[in-house]
Amino acid sequence: MLKTALLILTMAQGDATRVTLSEADSLSDCEASLDVLSQILTEAGNPPIAAICGETALRLEPFIHGTPPEAEIHRYRVEVPNGNGYRIAPLAKDETCTPDLAADPAVYCAQSGQGVLTDG
C-alpha cells in the first residue's frame, strides 16, 4: 500500500548524501512539513539537496534527530525524476550504486540511520 511520505536529501559528513523518509497523514501535511524542515535546514547551513512529497510503499523506522554519522549504516538508491515524486529502494550489503545527477531520473546513493521496517 502506498503512503505519502516526505523524502529529504542532505549532505552528510565526507560529502556523503543522507536520506530521511517521514510518513505524513496527507499531502497537505507533508507539504507543511517540507516547508518547515527546508527552512530549518537552510537556516542551519545545510539546505536540502532535495525535499519532495510523494508516495512510496517503502516503510522506514522513524527518523531520530541527532543520530550520529556512525549509525547511518543503511544504504539506499534514490531516483528523482524531473517533474515530481521519487523512488527509493534499499541496497543490499554488497550492492553497488553509482550516482548520476545529470540523468532523468537523477540517481542519488544515500545513507541513513533509518532501517527498513518489515512486517513481523
CSV table of C-alpha atoms in Angstrom, one decimal:
chain,number,residue,atom,x,y,z
A,1,MET,CA,0.0,0.0,0.0
A,2,LEU,CA,1.3,3.4,-0.9
A,3,LYS,CA,1.7,6.1,1.8
A,4,THR,CA,2.5,9.8,1.5
A,5,ALA,CA,6.0,10.5,2.8
A,6,LEU,CA,8.5,13.3,2.8
A,7,LEU,CA,11.9,12.5,1.4
A,8,ILE,CA,14.8,14.8,2.2
A,9,LEU,CA,18.3,14.5,0.9
A,10,THR,CA,21.0,16.5,2.6
A,11,MET,CA,24.8,16.5,2.7
A,12,ALA,CA,26.4,14.3,5.4
A,13,GLN,CA,30.0,14.1,6.6
A,14,GLY,CA,32.6,13.4,4.0
A,15,ASP,CA,30.4,14.6,1.1
A,16,ALA,CA,28.0,11.6,1.5
A,17,THR,CA,24.3,12.1,0.8
A,18,ARG,CA,21.9,11.4,3.7
A,19,VAL,CA,18.3,10.4,3.1
A,20,THR,CA,15.4,10.7,5.6
A,21,LEU,CA,11.9,9.5,4.9
A,22,SER,CA,9.0,10.5,7.1
A,23,GLU,CA,5.4,9.4,6.6
A,24,ALA,CA,2.6,12.0,6.6
A,25,ASP,CA,-1.1,11.7,7.1
A,26,SER,CA,-1.9,13.6,3.9
A,27,LEU,CA,-0.3,15.5,1.0
A,28,SER,CA,-1.0,18.9,2.7
A,29,ASP,CA,0.6,17.7,6.0
A,30,CYS,CA,3.6,16.5,4.0
A,31,GLU,CA,3.9,19.9,2.2
A,32,ALA,CA,3.7,21.8,5.5
A,33,SER,CA,6.5,19.7,7.0
A,34,LEU,CA,8.5,20.1,3.8
A,35,ASP,CA,8.3,23.9,4.1
A,36,VAL,CA,9.2,24.0,7.8
A,37,LEU,CA,12.1,21.4,7.6
A,38,SER,CA,13.5,23.0,4.5
A,39,GLN,CA,13.6,26.4,6.3
A,40,ILE,CA,15.2,24.9,9.4
A,41,LEU,CA,17.9,23.0,7.4
A,42,THR,CA,18.7,26.1,5.3
A,43,GLU,CA,19.0,28.3,8.4
A,44,ALA,CA,21.3,25.7,10.0
A,45,GLY,CA,23.6,25.9,6.9
A,46,ASN,CA,22.7,22.6,5.4
A,47,PRO,CA,20.0,23.3,2.8
A,48,PRO,CA,18.3,20.2,1.4
A,49,ILE,CA,19.6,18.8,-1.9
A,50,ALA,CA,16.0,17.7,-2.5
A,51,ALA,CA,12.8,17.8,-0.4
A,52,ILE,CA,9.9,16.0,-2.0
A,53,CYS,CA,6.5,14.8,-1.0
A,54,GLY,CA,5.5,11.7,-2.8
A,55,GLU,CA,4.0,8.2,-2.4
A,56,THR,CA,6.0,5.1,-1.6
A,57,ALA,CA,5.4,1.6,-0.4
A,58,LEU,CA,8.8,1.5,1.5
A,59,ARG,CA,8.5,1.9,5.2
A,60,LEU,CA,11.5,3.1,7.3
A,61,GLU,CA,12.0,3.3,11.0
A,62,PRO,CA,11.0,6.7,12.5
A,63,PHE,CA,13.6,9.4,12.0
A,64,ILE,CA,15.5,10.3,15.2
A,65,HIS,CA,17.1,13.7,15.3
A,66,GLY,CA,20.7,13.7,16.3
A,67,THR,CA,21.6,10.2,15.0
A,68,PRO,CA,25.4,10.1,14.9
A,69,PRO,CA,27.0,9.6,11.5
A,70,GLU,CA,28.4,6.2,12.5
A,71,ALA,CA,24.8,4.9,12.9
A,72,GLU,CA,23.9,5.8,9.3
A,73,ILE,CA,24.6,2.2,8.2
A,74,HIS,CA,21.6,1.8,5.9
A,75,ARG,CA,22.1,2.5,2.2
A,76,TYR,CA,19.5,3.5,-0.4
A,77,ARG,CA,19.3,4.2,-4.1
A,78,VAL,CA,17.1,7.3,-4.6
A,79,GLU,CA,15.8,8.3,-8.0
A,80,VAL,CA,14.3,11.7,-8.5
A,81,PRO,CA,12.7,12.2,-11.9
A,82,ASN,CA,12.3,15.7,-13.4
A,83,GLY,CA,8.8,16.7,-12.6
A,84,ASN,CA,7.6,15.2,-9.3
A,85,GLY,CA,7.9,12.2,-7.0
A,86,TYR,CA,10.7,9.9,-6.2
A,87,ARG,CA,11.6,6.2,-5.9
A,88,ILE,CA,13.7,4.8,-3.1
A,89,ALA,CA,15.0,1.3,-2.6
A,90,PRO,CA,17.3,-0.3,-0.1
A,91,LEU,CA,20.6,-1.5,-1.3
A,92,ALA,CA,21.9,-5.0,-0.3
A,93,LYS,CA,25.2,-5.1,1.6
A,94,ASP,CA,27.3,-5.8,-1.4
A,95,GLU,CA,25.2,-3.9,-4.0
A,96,THR,CA,26.8,-1.0,-5.7
A,97,CYS,CA,25.2,2.3,-6.5
A,98,THR,CA,26.6,4.9,-9.0
A,99,PRO,CA,25.2,8.4,-8.6
A,100,ASP,CA,24.1,10.2,-11.8
A,101,LEU,CA,22.8,13.6,-11.0
A,102,ALA,CA,22.6,14.6,-14.7
A,103,ALA,CA,20.3,11.7,-15.6
A,104,ASP,CA,16.5,11.7,-15.7
A,105,PRO,CA,15.7,10.4,-13.2
A,106,ALA,CA,18.7,11.7,-11.2
A,107,VAL,CA,20.2,8.9,-9.1
A,108,TYR,CA,21.5,9.5,-5.6
A,109,CYS,CA,23.3,6.9,-3.5
A,110,ALA,CA,22.4,7.8,0.1
A,111,GLN,CA,22.9,6.6,3.7
A,112,SER,CA,20.5,6.8,6.6
A,113,GLY,CA,20.1,5.8,10.2
A,114,GLN,CA,16.6,4.7,9.3
A,115,GLY,CA,16.3,0.9,8.5
A,116,VAL,CA,13.5,-0.8,6.6
A,117,LEU,CA,10.5,-1.8,8.6
A,118,THR,CA,9.4,-5.3,7.8
A,119,ASP,CA,6.0,-7.0,8.6
A,120,GLY,CA,6.5,-9.2,11.5
